[in-house]
Amino acid sequence: MIVLENVSKTYGGTVKAVDNISLTVNNGEIFGFLGPNGAGKTTTIKMITGILSPDSGTITVNGKDIRKEPIEAKKQFGYVPDDPNVFLRLKGIEYLNFMADIYSVSPGDRKQRIENLARRFEMESALGDRIQSYSHGMRQKIVLMGVLIHDPSVWILDEPMMGLDPKSSFILKEMMREHADSGKTVFFSTHVLDVAEKICDRVAIINKGKILFCGRIEEMKEQFKRNESLEKMFLELTENEE
Amino acid sequence: MKSNLFILTKVQLKTGLSVQGRGRKNRSALLIFGLIAVAFLPLIIEIVKFLSDAYNALERIGQQGVLLSLSFTISSLVIFLFGIFYVLNIFYFANDVESLLPLPLKPGEILGAKFLVTVFYEYLTGIAFVLPIVAVYGVKSGGGVLFWLYAVLAFLLLPVIPLALASYIILPLMRFTGFAKNKDRFRLVGGIFALVLAFGYSYLNQKFVGSTLTSEGLQDLFLKGNNSLVGIVSRIFPTSRFAAESLVNASNISGLTNMALFFLVCALAFVLFLYLGEALYFQGVMGISETSARRRKLTSDELDKNISSKSVLMTCLLKELRILFRTPVYFLNCVIMNFLYPLFLIFPFLAQSSAGSLMGELGHIINNEKFGGYVLVGAFTLILLVSSNNGITSTAISREGSNLYISKYIPAKYSTQIMAKVLSGVLLSAGGILSLLLISAILFKINAAMMFAILVTGLAGALFTAFVGIMIDIIRPKLNWDNEQKAVKQNFNMLFTALICLAAAGVTIFGVIRLKLGFAETLAAILILYGLLDILMYYLVKTAGVKRFSEIET
Ligand SMILES: Nc1ncnc2c1ncn2[C@@H]1O[C@H](COP(=O)(O)OP(=O)(O)OP(=O)(O)O)[C@@H](O)[C@H]1O
Ligand SMILES: [Mg+2]
């Protein structure tokens, strides 16, 4: 569960990237975070994960405040950043092991999970090579594996499908569903509205740092009093804001 | 062709020279340069004084020209050695190569532009080695307009020949050897090659100069007068002779002919370079990839070996060391120097023919108990300087670059992550201490007590430099870089750390000499003083450092 209350963030004193937003992401749901380029999605996610500190407001993950108990809060989630270029000089296996050490994964679990994930994402033959030699999608996969290896209860994913091949993105969606169904939390941002429409239990639409809508897609349709696609409604919502 | 060459050169200079971004940072960089200039002013005055004394002494025997040829020769040499690095990095491994290759440009245009850019960079070297000497010579000898004109021409042309020579070596090497396929590996091989070359060159020079300039030979030369010594010194780098001769004889026709010859040789060297480039460049530069990959499935055993559990501190330290050792720029600038500097120090001795006796004498002094305190503080200072110059901690945060955010979201305490970086610095400095001990044990046969004292004081000093470095890098990290070179080489934090540690070393030496401390007293004084400083710095890093680190936003 993630709770944001009245969170704001201004870059360099001028660009108000996130403007007083409040959100609750419940256990057991996949929550989609939608919005045009530059809307403030990545900024919000960076504040939840402790990379940026909000100018005002509070953020808790599973009840732990990211500012007051940072280490405890950080243990609750796994994070896939929008840029998968991590520690390029490390080998895939070394990166996974680094993450496992940081999140103190037991040696038994570690091996079993690495083998399992490598098989599912078809990364077995790449683990011994440096991340530098990976393609964009492979880098995305190794970062994803680095999250899944410590089995966090809250998943925070910034455009996780970007660059993944159809099979991997299918597997990921399946895993997101399984994770939410087991009573845990998935929070992700995306531009692919078809995907959001199919797998999200709830969505929030953000534009220019403000939340325009937050709720189930059916609720949005009721609000629009029409049975339109998410894409149409999204475009209309973000257009009207001048 | 001409306009393309011009545009390319301009663009490359612009992107290359915007070292620290714009605005406030630029101004602070200027301020820093100003401060450094002021700090070095006394030194510069000293150098000028020394040069003018040397001029007076040499003038008495008609050998003042040797100053010029010496400066041209040495700077040619240095430019050549730097040139090997520059040519490799700017011609082959620069980030812009990939974006230039698809453009409809001739190899000659790309290379010509890159050559000119490199020449510009080398002027910095020229300023250091040529400017003071030429200025002193010009003023002292009352050089006329022609002298200054030739001086400017010589300065502008000086890098051409050494750079062309460096290119003649690199161009075929990159074209015909298989090394070139892997950027990383070749950066490393190239860097080490340059180091070996530097050693080799200095060794040969020592030998050469040593054998020609026996006291009889020297006297003979001096007696002949007429600046004939110029010829001898210039033999080390033959072409710089023309430049020196032309300045020495600026007032007569020989000045003009020598300058014309110099110009001609430079032009020839450049044309030959372009010709070689047209033939070899594209073939050599294409197909360079960042790294190699095996794409082989790990066996169960290999997997087991790779997944041992470690504490957070150890895993962060391991990550730090892996990146340091595997990134060629970091390896060459931060790691390898720790182990090689003792070699640099003893090299001049080894090259001397009478090395044996010199070493023995030095060994006597070093092992003389009377000087124990001075020897210890000398070794300590050396360690302080080397470990503050390796830049391991003073660029540790900067080196994270765009990956710094990872430190922020993983559930590892900031203090632990910072200490892992400090530890990596101390560890590699310790390697440097051991290599110093090893070499001085072999060469000077220093005793066990001294070795122990150097080891413990050295560790205390290394810890101090590591803390100073990390603190400075936390305060003003340089995170916005697109190639690793910028994180270490164009990072002022390394310089700041070195200056602070230099000051600390100065105070320490001063204290030991002033108080005439013996061996045991020096050992105790350094341990207590730096022990306290280390504790102080540790708290500072733990409190203010961690707080500031948490505020860094990318
Ligand atoms: N480091 C930064 N410094 C200054 N402004 C920034 C910075 N990062 C983002 N911004 C600004 O903040 C606003 C929100 O950016 P953010 O990255 O959160 O958008 P986003 O919703 O993730 O967009 P996208 O869909 O393109 O990823 C934008 O106006 C952007 O220009
Ligand atoms: Mg984004």
mmCIF file of C-alpha atoms in Angstrom, chain A residues 10 12 17 19 25 28 34 58 80 88 95-96 113 120 133 141 159-160 163 166 187 191 198 203 215 219 222 237 242:
data_model
loop_
_atom_site.group_PDB
_atom_site.id
_atom_site.type_symbol
_atom_site.label_atom_id
_atom_site.label_comp_id
_atom_site.label_asym_id
_atom_site.label_seq_id
_atom_site.Cartn_x
_atom_site.Cartn_y
_atom_site.Cartn_z
ATOM 1 C CA THR A 10 9.255 22.176 -7.744
ATOM 2 C CA GLY A 12 14.945 24.683 -9.449
ATOM 3 C CA ALA A 17 6.458 19.324 -11.632
ATOM 4 C CA ASP A 19 1.329 20.089 -7.585
ATOM 5 C CA VAL A 25 -2.673 2.665 -3.925
ATOM 6 C CA GLY A 28 -4.224 -6.279 -3.991
ATOM 7 C CA LEU A 34 -1.067 7.753 -16.825
ATOM 8 C CA THR A 58 3.978 12.951 3.241
ATOM 9 C CA VAL A 80 12.306 -0.329 -11.996
ATOM 10 C CA LEU A 88 27.083 -1.141 -17.053
ATOM 11 C CA TYR A 95 24.210 -7.015 -10.535
ATOM 12 C CA LEU A 96 21.633 -9.548 -9.372
ATOM 13 C CA ARG A 113 15.161 -17.265 -8.083
ATOM 14 C CA ARG A 120 11.430 -17.064 -17.807
ATOM 15 C CA SER A 133 26.874 -5.633 -23.887
ATOM 16 C CA LYS A 141 14.996 -7.322 -18.091
ATOM 17 C CA GLU A 159 7.310 2.436 -17.918
ATOM 18 C CA PRO A 160 8.324 -1.182 -17.420
ATOM 19 C CA GLY A 163 11.614 -2.012 -24.997
ATOM 20 C CA PRO A 166 6.049 -9.316 -26.767
ATOM 21 C CA PHE A 187 2.119 0.745 -9.090
ATOM 22 C CA HIS A 191 1.904 5.391 -22.080
ATOM 23 C CA LYS A 198 -6.774 -4.345 -19.785
ATOM 24 C CA VAL A 203 -5.797 4.373 -12.792
ATOM 25 C CA GLY A 215 -10.488 5.653 -9.900
ATOM 26 C CA GLU A 219 -16.077 5.061 -13.045
ATOM 27 C CA GLU A 222 -19.790 6.816 -15.915
ATOM 28 C CA LEU A 237 -9.252 14.876 -20.334
ATOM 29 C CA GLU A 242 -5.332 24.325 -21.373
#
